[in-house]
């Protein structure tokens, strides 16, 4: 096959990589077991960092970014997949170390793929994407650590609630029967968040600064934190006795300036969420639960469609907290 296809290609430059849409051929693709015709990808916070050259996540150029994608198998050297099979990929450092989903064709290892879940289209799978998959893992971690609708004493907090992880987390938690408090820095997002199921909306300014004392009044029965930094430090000081925080983001920075007192005096637990190297069995279980819990109309309500040409602009926007919900990249 000598087919050409479009891809967003990053090329090394002095200060930051330069992104442009180019024509590639199949011979340009890296080695892998399965060739996939990509129809949809997603925009995640890490994608924004990669496109803008932040964090030294990409070490080798030229590079095709895009940490997730959905599409159809074209060729397969692995018995688990056949031409025509619909598949999804998230994680495994694709789009970071390996070429990713911002291209109409991708060649990857079969171990990195999962079948497209029944009941989801490729577009809907990318409306979930890495962000929504991470949100599901965070919710499951809270439940595995003892949280349930019957024992939740108070609201479950979601920080960065207007973003991709936060939007899906709000919807999942509310569908499971939890009262959800959604944190946002934009008052005009209140109707959007309540439409996803939030019981209340908390202004970002209430939690943005480090706590004045090691422990504050007990407020939250659990938390999905997509922000980190000073906000996470503040939230830890307000967690109820025996509660847990699932930490899955660093939009507020990677540093955590806190004390051990929430952990020692209130038994608070901080749960780290990694969606990148998540084992296949847990991936499949998470995707199955997502399809059971998230109505397609809710996914549609939080989704904006963009193209390859829009990605450099949207990378800036997501890093500045200006992308609400999920941005799905349409490639077909």
mmCIF file of C-alpha atoms in Angstrom:
data_model
loop_
_atom_site.group_PDB
_atom_site.id
_atom_site.type_symbol
_atom_site.label_atom_id
_atom_site.label_comp_id
_atom_site.label_asym_id
_atom_site.label_seq_id
_atom_site.Cartn_x
_atom_site.Cartn_y
_atom_site.Cartn_z
ATOM 1 C CA UNK A 1 0.000 0.000 0.000
ATOM 2 C CA UNK A 2 1.376 3.413 -0.981
ATOM 3 C CA UNK A 3 -1.537 5.434 0.317
ATOM 4 C CA UNK A 4 -0.924 8.993 1.466
ATOM 5 C CA UNK A 5 -2.740 10.479 4.432
ATOM 6 C CA UNK A 6 -2.878 13.648 6.496
ATOM 7 C CA UNK A 7 -1.204 14.045 9.878
ATOM 8 C CA UNK A 8 -0.302 16.789 12.328
ATOM 9 C CA UNK A 9 3.490 16.677 12.419
ATOM 10 C CA UNK A 10 5.679 18.320 15.048
ATOM 11 C CA UNK A 11 9.146 19.355 13.917
ATOM 12 C CA UNK A 12 11.912 20.453 16.239
ATOM 13 C CA UNK A 13 12.669 24.163 16.514
ATOM 14 C CA UNK A 14 14.808 26.264 18.823
ATOM 15 C CA UNK A 15 12.178 27.337 21.367
ATOM 16 C CA UNK A 16 9.210 25.042 20.763
ATOM 17 C CA UNK A 17 8.168 22.469 18.166
ATOM 18 C CA UNK A 18 6.442 23.715 15.028
ATOM 19 C CA UNK A 19 3.147 21.997 14.198
ATOM 20 C CA UNK A 20 1.801 21.677 10.660
ATOM 21 C CA UNK A 21 -0.547 19.388 8.747
ATOM 22 C CA UNK A 22 1.396 17.302 6.238
ATOM 23 C CA UNK A 23 0.921 14.445 3.787
ATOM 24 C CA UNK A 24 2.626 11.219 4.887
ATOM 25 C CA UNK A 25 2.833 7.734 3.433
ATOM 26 C CA UNK A 26 2.472 4.367 5.115
ATOM 27 C CA UNK A 27 6.216 3.873 4.881
ATOM 28 C CA UNK A 28 6.641 6.844 7.232
ATOM 29 C CA UNK A 29 4.814 5.042 10.042
ATOM 30 C CA UNK A 30 6.724 3.241 12.804
ATOM 31 C CA UNK A 31 6.686 -0.512 13.195
ATOM 32 C CA UNK A 32 3.743 -2.253 14.815
ATOM 33 C CA UNK A 33 1.410 -5.258 14.656
ATOM 34 C CA UNK A 34 -1.756 -3.449 13.579
ATOM 35 C CA UNK A 35 -2.448 -0.747 10.998
ATOM 36 C CA UNK A 36 -5.481 1.367 11.941
ATOM 37 C CA UNK A 37 -7.440 3.824 9.834
ATOM 38 C CA UNK A 38 -8.082 6.551 12.417
ATOM 39 C CA UNK A 39 -11.424 8.335 12.258
ATOM 40 C CA UNK A 40 -11.409 10.231 15.561
ATOM 41 C CA UNK A 41 -8.975 11.365 18.233
ATOM 42 C CA UNK A 42 -9.263 13.594 21.271
ATOM 43 C CA UNK A 43 -7.635 16.635 22.811
ATOM 44 C CA UNK A 44 -6.286 16.152 26.326
ATOM 45 C CA UNK A 45 -4.216 18.368 28.613
ATOM 46 C CA UNK A 46 -1.142 16.260 27.870
ATOM 47 C CA UNK A 47 -1.746 16.757 24.139
ATOM 48 C CA UNK A 48 -1.627 20.494 24.700
ATOM 49 C CA UNK A 49 1.694 20.144 26.525
ATOM 50 C CA UNK A 50 3.128 17.977 23.741
ATOM 51 C CA UNK A 51 2.048 20.271 20.913
ATOM 52 C CA UNK A 52 3.532 23.269 22.716
ATOM 53 C CA UNK A 53 6.732 21.449 23.691
ATOM 54 C CA UNK A 54 6.202 21.602 27.451
ATOM 55 C CA UNK A 55 7.654 19.138 29.946
ATOM 56 C CA UNK A 56 10.088 17.487 27.504
ATOM 57 C CA UNK A 57 7.521 14.752 26.885
ATOM 58 C CA UNK A 58 8.725 14.235 23.307
ATOM 59 C CA UNK A 59 12.424 13.602 22.771
ATOM 60 C CA UNK A 60 12.556 12.634 19.088
ATOM 61 C CA UNK A 61 11.305 14.624 16.096
ATOM 62 C CA UNK A 62 9.578 14.659 13.666
ATOM 63 C CA UNK A 63 6.675 13.406 15.729
ATOM 64 C CA UNK A 64 2.953 12.764 15.324
ATOM 65 C CA UNK A 65 1.143 13.579 18.612
ATOM 66 C CA UNK A 66 -2.277 12.454 19.850
ATOM 67 C CA UNK A 67 -2.465 10.267 22.966
ATOM 68 C CA UNK A 68 -5.710 8.505 22.019
ATOM 69 C CA UNK A 69 -7.647 7.476 18.924
ATOM 70 C CA UNK A 70 -10.470 5.329 17.571
ATOM 71 C CA UNK A 71 -10.775 3.760 14.166
ATOM 72 C CA UNK A 72 -10.903 0.587 12.088
ATOM 73 C CA UNK A 73 -8.245 -2.076 11.565
ATOM 74 C CA UNK A 74 -6.787 -2.090 8.034
ATOM 75 C CA UNK A 75 -4.109 -4.748 8.471
ATOM 76 C CA UNK A 76 -3.198 -6.986 11.400
ATOM 77 C CA UNK A 77 -0.372 -9.352 12.187
ATOM 78 C CA UNK A 78 -2.033 -10.346 15.462
ATOM 79 C CA UNK A 79 -4.808 -12.937 15.642
ATOM 80 C CA UNK A 80 -6.828 -10.826 18.093
ATOM 81 C CA UNK A 81 -7.689 -8.268 15.405
ATOM 82 C CA UNK A 82 -8.901 -8.541 11.831
ATOM 83 C CA UNK A 83 -9.459 -5.956 9.091
ATOM 84 C CA UNK A 84 -12.711 -4.154 9.763
ATOM 85 C CA UNK A 85 -12.550 -4.446 13.551
ATOM 86 C CA UNK A 86 -13.362 -1.217 15.400
ATOM 87 C CA UNK A 87 -10.736 -0.391 18.034
ATOM 88 C CA UNK A 88 -9.785 2.226 20.631
ATOM 89 C CA UNK A 89 -6.384 3.215 21.989
ATOM 90 C CA UNK A 90 -5.563 5.272 25.068
ATOM 91 C CA UNK A 91 -2.258 5.497 26.905
ATOM 92 C CA UNK A 92 0.873 3.347 26.542
ATOM 93 C CA UNK A 93 2.814 6.588 25.878
ATOM 94 C CA UNK A 94 1.385 6.748 22.371
ATOM 95 C CA UNK A 95 1.512 10.340 21.120
ATOM 96 C CA UNK A 96 4.417 10.921 23.490
ATOM 97 C CA UNK A 97 7.156 8.321 22.925
ATOM 98 C CA UNK A 98 5.366 6.624 20.021
ATOM 99 C CA UNK A 99 3.570 8.259 17.098
ATOM 100 C CA UNK A 100 -0.058 8.915 17.949
ATOM 101 C CA UNK A 101 -3.576 9.579 16.804
ATOM 102 C CA UNK A 102 -3.404 12.948 15.048
ATOM 103 C CA UNK A 103 -3.115 11.168 11.711
ATOM 104 C CA UNK A 104 -5.521 9.363 9.425
ATOM 105 C CA UNK A 105 -3.417 6.200 9.754
ATOM 106 C CA UNK A 106 -1.553 4.731 12.721
ATOM 107 C CA UNK A 107 0.549 1.608 13.210
ATOM 108 C CA UNK A 108 0.739 0.340 16.796
ATOM 109 C CA UNK A 109 1.213 -2.763 18.920
ATOM 110 C CA UNK A 110 -1.851 -4.976 19.266
ATOM 111 C CA UNK A 111 -1.399 -5.032 23.057
ATOM 112 C CA UNK A 112 -2.199 -1.315 23.168
ATOM 113 C CA UNK A 113 -5.638 -1.689 21.580
ATOM 114 C CA UNK A 114 -9.015 -2.633 22.986
ATOM 115 C CA UNK A 115 -12.135 -3.398 20.941
ATOM 116 C CA UNK A 116 -14.506 -0.474 20.561
ATOM 117 C CA UNK A 117 -17.065 -1.021 23.350
ATOM 118 C CA UNK A 118 -20.525 -2.123 22.253
ATOM 119 C CA UNK A 119 -22.923 0.793 22.223
ATOM 120 C CA UNK A 120 -20.315 3.459 21.479
ATOM 121 C CA UNK A 121 -19.402 4.976 18.135
ATOM 122 C CA UNK A 122 -15.799 5.975 17.449
ATOM 123 C CA UNK A 123 -16.807 9.615 17.949
ATOM 124 C CA UNK A 124 -18.423 8.829 21.303
ATOM 125 C CA UNK A 125 -15.412 6.777 22.395
ATOM 126 C CA UNK A 126 -13.230 9.826 21.798
ATOM 127 C CA UNK A 127 -15.762 12.050 23.542
ATOM 128 C CA UNK A 128 -14.793 9.848 26.490
ATOM 129 C CA UNK A 129 -11.144 9.503 25.441
ATOM 130 C CA UNK A 130 -8.205 9.491 27.809
ATOM 131 C CA UNK A 131 -9.848 12.151 29.983
ATOM 132 C CA UNK A 132 -13.059 10.223 30.518
ATOM 133 C CA UNK A 133 -11.245 6.918 30.907
ATOM 134 C CA UNK A 134 -9.098 8.534 33.613
ATOM 135 C CA UNK A 135 -12.222 9.882 35.314
ATOM 136 C CA UNK A 136 -13.715 6.382 35.402
ATOM 137 C CA UNK A 137 -10.535 4.968 36.954
ATOM 138 C CA UNK A 138 -10.635 7.743 39.578
ATOM 139 C CA UNK A 139 -14.258 7.040 40.481
ATOM 140 C CA UNK A 140 -13.541 3.308 40.690
ATOM 141 C CA UNK A 141 -10.553 3.977 42.952
ATOM 142 C CA UNK A 142 -12.737 5.969 45.360
ATOM 143 C CA UNK A 143 -15.283 3.174 45.431
ATOM 144 C CA UNK A 144 -12.620 0.490 45.859
ATOM 145 C CA UNK A 145 -11.384 2.523 48.841
ATOM 146 C CA UNK A 146 -14.789 2.424 50.507
ATOM 147 C CA UNK A 147 -16.893 5.263 49.082
ATOM 148 C CA UNK A 148 -20.501 4.378 48.305
ATOM 149 C CA UNK A 149 -23.717 6.391 47.871
ATOM 150 C CA UNK A 150 -24.969 4.927 51.150
ATOM 151 C CA UNK A 151 -22.011 6.071 53.251
ATOM 152 C CA UNK A 152 -21.100 9.369 51.582
ATOM 153 C CA UNK A 153 -21.350 11.905 54.389
ATOM 154 C CA UNK A 154 -21.435 15.101 52.377
ATOM 155 C CA UNK A 155 -20.683 15.986 48.782
ATOM 156 C CA UNK A 156 -18.065 14.430 46.540
ATOM 157 C CA UNK A 157 -15.864 17.187 45.137
ATOM 158 C CA UNK A 158 -14.637 17.368 41.531
ATOM 159 C CA UNK A 159 -11.933 19.940 40.805
ATOM 160 C CA UNK A 160 -11.334 21.233 37.288
ATOM 161 C CA UNK A 161 -14.943 20.222 36.720
ATOM 162 C CA UNK A 162 -15.441 22.029 33.404
ATOM 163 C CA UNK A 163 -12.547 20.212 31.725
ATOM 164 C CA UNK A 164 -12.549 16.784 30.122
ATOM 165 C CA UNK A 165 -11.727 14.697 33.204
ATOM 166 C CA UNK A 166 -13.937 16.814 35.427
ATOM 167 C CA UNK A 167 -16.964 16.846 33.111
ATOM 168 C CA UNK A 168 -17.018 13.064 32.843
ATOM 169 C CA UNK A 169 -16.352 12.628 36.576
ATOM 170 C CA UNK A 170 -19.297 14.896 37.454
ATOM 171 C CA UNK A 171 -21.586 12.925 35.178
ATOM 172 C CA UNK A 172 -20.384 9.509 36.387
ATOM 173 C CA UNK A 173 -20.624 10.367 40.079
ATOM 174 C CA UNK A 174 -24.086 11.893 39.746
ATOM 175 C CA UNK A 175 -25.329 8.875 37.763
ATOM 176 C CA UNK A 176 -24.059 6.638 40.575
ATOM 177 C CA UNK A 177 -26.107 8.586 43.107
ATOM 178 C CA UNK A 178 -23.510 10.841 44.739
ATOM 179 C CA UNK A 179 -24.161 14.524 45.505
ATOM 180 C CA UNK A 180 -21.455 16.274 43.494
ATOM 181 C CA UNK A 181 -19.819 19.637 44.156
ATOM 182 C CA UNK A 182 -18.167 20.917 40.968
ATOM 183 C CA UNK A 183 -15.316 23.436 41.090
ATOM 184 C CA UNK A 184 -14.990 25.989 38.290
ATOM 185 C CA UNK A 185 -13.368 29.349 37.773
ATOM 186 C CA UNK A 186 -16.042 30.510 35.329
ATOM 187 C CA UNK A 187 -19.513 31.378 36.664
ATOM 188 C CA UNK A 188 -20.982 30.949 33.173
ATOM 189 C CA UNK A 189 -20.284 27.195 33.436
ATOM 190 C CA UNK A 190 -22.790 26.721 36.263
ATOM 191 C CA UNK A 191 -25.702 25.676 34.021
ATOM 192 C CA UNK A 192 -23.415 23.337 32.070
ATOM 193 C CA UNK A 193 -22.185 21.614 35.248
ATOM 194 C CA UNK A 194 -25.642 21.299 36.763
ATOM 195 C CA UNK A 195 -26.798 19.850 33.459
ATOM 196 C CA UNK A 196 -24.168 17.133 33.930
ATOM 197 C CA UNK A 197 -25.580 16.394 37.375
ATOM 198 C CA UNK A 198 -23.699 18.644 39.815
ATOM 199 C CA UNK A 199 -25.687 19.360 42.978
ATOM 200 C CA UNK A 200 -23.677 22.515 43.680
ATOM 201 C CA UNK A 201 -20.991 24.640 42.044
ATOM 202 C CA UNK A 202 -17.971 25.891 44.003
ATOM 203 C CA UNK A 203 -16.022 28.956 42.884
ATOM 204 C CA UNK A 204 -12.389 28.142 42.171
ATOM 205 C CA UNK A 205 -11.316 31.094 44.345
ATOM 206 C CA UNK A 206 -12.640 29.301 47.461
ATOM 207 C CA UNK A 207 -10.051 26.542 47.068
ATOM 208 C CA UNK A 208 -7.313 28.100 44.953
ATOM 209 C CA UNK A 209 -4.908 29.073 47.746
ATOM 210 C CA UNK A 210 -3.027 26.851 50.199
ATOM 211 C CA UNK A 211 -4.975 26.330 53.434
ATOM 212 C CA UNK A 212 -4.297 28.787 56.235
ATOM 213 C CA UNK A 213 -4.087 25.887 58.711
ATOM 214 C CA UNK A 214 -3.088 22.228 58.365
ATOM 215 C CA UNK A 215 -6.703 21.190 58.978
ATOM 216 C CA UNK A 216 -9.896 23.060 58.102
ATOM 217 C CA UNK A 217 -13.544 22.173 58.620
ATOM 218 C CA UNK A 218 -14.552 18.760 57.256
ATOM 219 C CA UNK A 219 -16.498 19.229 54.002
ATOM 220 C CA UNK A 220 -15.926 16.522 51.382
ATOM 221 C CA UNK A 221 -16.845 12.835 51.395
ATOM 222 C CA UNK A 222 -14.472 12.154 48.506
ATOM 223 C CA UNK A 223 -12.737 13.985 45.703
ATOM 224 C CA UNK A 224 -11.659 13.516 42.094
ATOM 225 C CA UNK A 225 -8.838 16.025 41.696
ATOM 226 C CA UNK A 226 -7.720 16.993 38.195
ATOM 227 C CA UNK A 227 -5.818 20.114 39.293
ATOM 228 C CA UNK A 228 -3.145 19.291 41.887
ATOM 229 C CA UNK A 229 -0.946 22.059 43.293
ATOM 230 C CA UNK A 230 -2.303 24.484 45.886
ATOM 231 C CA UNK A 231 -5.899 23.433 45.258
ATOM 232 C CA UNK A 232 -5.143 19.824 46.166
ATOM 233 C CA UNK A 233 -3.374 21.012 49.323
ATOM 234 C CA UNK A 234 -6.478 23.019 50.266
ATOM 235 C CA UNK A 235 -8.829 20.126 49.511
ATOM 236 C CA UNK A 236 -6.805 17.695 51.635
ATOM 237 C CA UNK A 237 -7.265 19.982 54.639
ATOM 238 C CA UNK A 238 -11.074 19.863 54.163
ATOM 239 C CA UNK A 239 -11.587 16.129 53.631
ATOM 240 C CA UNK A 240 -13.859 14.284 56.038
ATOM 241 C CA UNK A 241 -12.523 11.639 58.386
ATOM 242 C CA UNK A 242 -11.610 8.413 56.557
ATOM 243 C CA UNK A 243 -12.217 9.842 53.097
ATOM 244 C CA UNK A 244 -10.100 9.622 49.950
ATOM 245 C CA UNK A 245 -8.863 11.857 47.139
ATOM 246 C CA UNK A 246 -8.202 10.372 43.690
ATOM 247 C CA UNK A 247 -5.468 12.557 42.164
ATOM 248 C CA UNK A 248 -5.284 12.416 38.368
ATOM 249 C CA UNK A 249 -4.103 15.810 37.077
ATOM 250 C CA UNK A 250 -1.641 18.641 37.469
ATOM 251 C CA UNK A 251 -3.184 21.649 35.723
ATOM 252 C CA UNK A 252 -2.372 23.617 38.893
ATOM 253 C CA UNK A 253 1.226 22.380 38.989
ATOM 254 C CA UNK A 254 3.049 19.257 40.196
ATOM 255 C CA UNK A 255 4.189 20.592 43.594
ATOM 256 C CA UNK A 256 2.158 19.696 46.674
ATOM 257 C CA UNK A 257 2.718 21.893 49.727
ATOM 258 C CA UNK A 258 0.885 20.227 52.564
ATOM 259 C CA UNK A 259 1.423 18.473 55.895
ATOM 260 C CA UNK A 260 0.906 14.895 57.014
ATOM 261 C CA UNK A 261 -1.841 15.941 59.438
ATOM 262 C CA UNK A 262 -4.837 15.144 57.164
ATOM 263 C CA UNK A 263 -3.416 11.637 56.753
ATOM 264 C CA UNK A 264 -2.525 11.084 60.416
ATOM 265 C CA UNK A 265 -5.380 12.822 62.242
ATOM 266 C CA UNK A 266 -8.262 12.205 59.827
ATOM 267 C CA UNK A 267 -7.120 9.047 58.047
ATOM 268 C CA UNK A 268 -7.380 10.756 54.669
ATOM 269 C CA UNK A 269 -5.987 8.721 51.755
ATOM 270 C CA UNK A 270 -4.435 10.099 48.578
ATOM 271 C CA UNK A 271 -4.931 7.724 45.641
ATOM 272 C CA UNK A 272 -2.760 8.136 42.561
ATOM 273 C CA UNK A 273 -4.469 7.456 39.220
ATOM 274 C CA UNK A 274 -2.417 6.330 36.220
ATOM 275 C CA UNK A 275 -4.307 5.670 33.003
ATOM 276 C CA UNK A 276 -1.238 5.367 30.766
ATOM 277 C CA UNK A 277 0.072 1.922 31.749
ATOM 278 C CA UNK A 278 -3.218 0.594 33.129
ATOM 279 C CA UNK A 279 -3.398 -3.207 32.608
ATOM 280 C CA UNK A 280 -5.662 -4.462 29.810
ATOM 281 C CA UNK A 281 -8.101 -6.237 32.151
ATOM 282 C CA UNK A 282 -8.751 -3.051 34.100
ATOM 283 C CA UNK A 283 -9.021 -1.060 30.866
ATOM 284 C CA UNK A 284 -11.701 -3.333 29.484
ATOM 285 C CA UNK A 285 -13.656 -3.258 32.747
ATOM 286 C CA UNK A 286 -13.495 0.543 32.885
ATOM 287 C CA UNK A 287 -14.694 0.922 29.290
ATOM 288 C CA UNK A 288 -17.561 -1.486 29.942
ATOM 289 C CA UNK A 289 -18.675 0.524 32.948
ATOM 290 C CA UNK A 290 -18.416 3.788 31.036
ATOM 291 C CA UNK A 291 -20.831 2.481 28.403
ATOM 292 C CA UNK A 292 -23.235 1.427 31.156
ATOM 293 C CA UNK A 293 -23.186 4.764 32.978
ATOM 294 C CA UNK A 294 -22.762 7.548 30.421
ATOM 295 C CA UNK A 295 -25.776 8.289 28.215
ATOM 296 C CA UNK A 296 -24.829 9.244 24.665
ATOM 297 C CA UNK A 297 -26.780 12.494 24.892
ATOM 298 C CA UNK A 298 -24.609 13.521 27.854
ATOM 299 C CA UNK A 299 -21.475 12.776 25.823
ATOM 300 C CA UNK A 300 -22.843 14.835 22.948
ATOM 301 C CA UNK A 301 -23.610 17.761 25.260
ATOM 302 C CA UNK A 302 -19.978 18.001 26.406
ATOM 303 C CA UNK A 303 -18.361 17.518 22.977
ATOM 304 C CA UNK A 304 -16.973 19.987 20.443
ATOM 305 C CA UNK A 305 -15.685 18.750 17.073
ATOM 306 C CA UNK A 306 -12.438 20.152 15.653
ATOM 307 C CA UNK A 307 -10.032 19.281 12.825
ATOM 308 C CA UNK A 308 -6.283 18.798 12.539
ATOM 309 C CA UNK A 309 -5.822 22.437 11.532
ATOM 310 C CA UNK A 310 -7.497 23.582 14.765
ATOM 311 C CA UNK A 311 -5.152 21.707 17.089
ATOM 312 C CA UNK A 312 -2.415 24.340 17.638
ATOM 313 C CA UNK A 313 -5.048 26.896 18.689
ATOM 314 C CA UNK A 314 -6.893 24.406 20.881
ATOM 315 C CA UNK A 315 -3.632 23.306 22.492
ATOM 316 C CA UNK A 316 -3.207 26.870 23.769
ATOM 317 C CA UNK A 317 -6.815 26.966 24.908
ATOM 318 C CA UNK A 318 -6.734 23.722 26.866
ATOM 319 C CA UNK A 319 -3.536 24.764 28.672
ATOM 320 C CA UNK A 320 -5.257 28.024 29.647
ATOM 321 C CA UNK A 321 -8.349 26.210 30.941
ATOM 322 C CA UNK A 322 -10.534 27.517 28.125
ATOM 323 C CA UNK A 323 -11.798 24.220 26.686
ATOM 324 C CA UNK A 324 -15.069 23.101 28.232
ATOM 325 C CA UNK A 325 -15.821 19.398 28.173
ATOM 326 C CA UNK A 326 -14.219 17.361 25.413
ATOM 327 C CA UNK A 327 -12.805 18.381 22.029
ATOM 328 C CA UNK A 328 -12.988 15.500 19.506
ATOM 329 C CA UNK A 329 -10.680 15.609 16.487
ATOM 330 C CA UNK A 330 -12.421 14.368 13.330
ATOM 331 C CA UNK A 331 -10.013 12.749 10.866
ATOM 332 C CA UNK A 332 -12.188 10.883 8.364
#
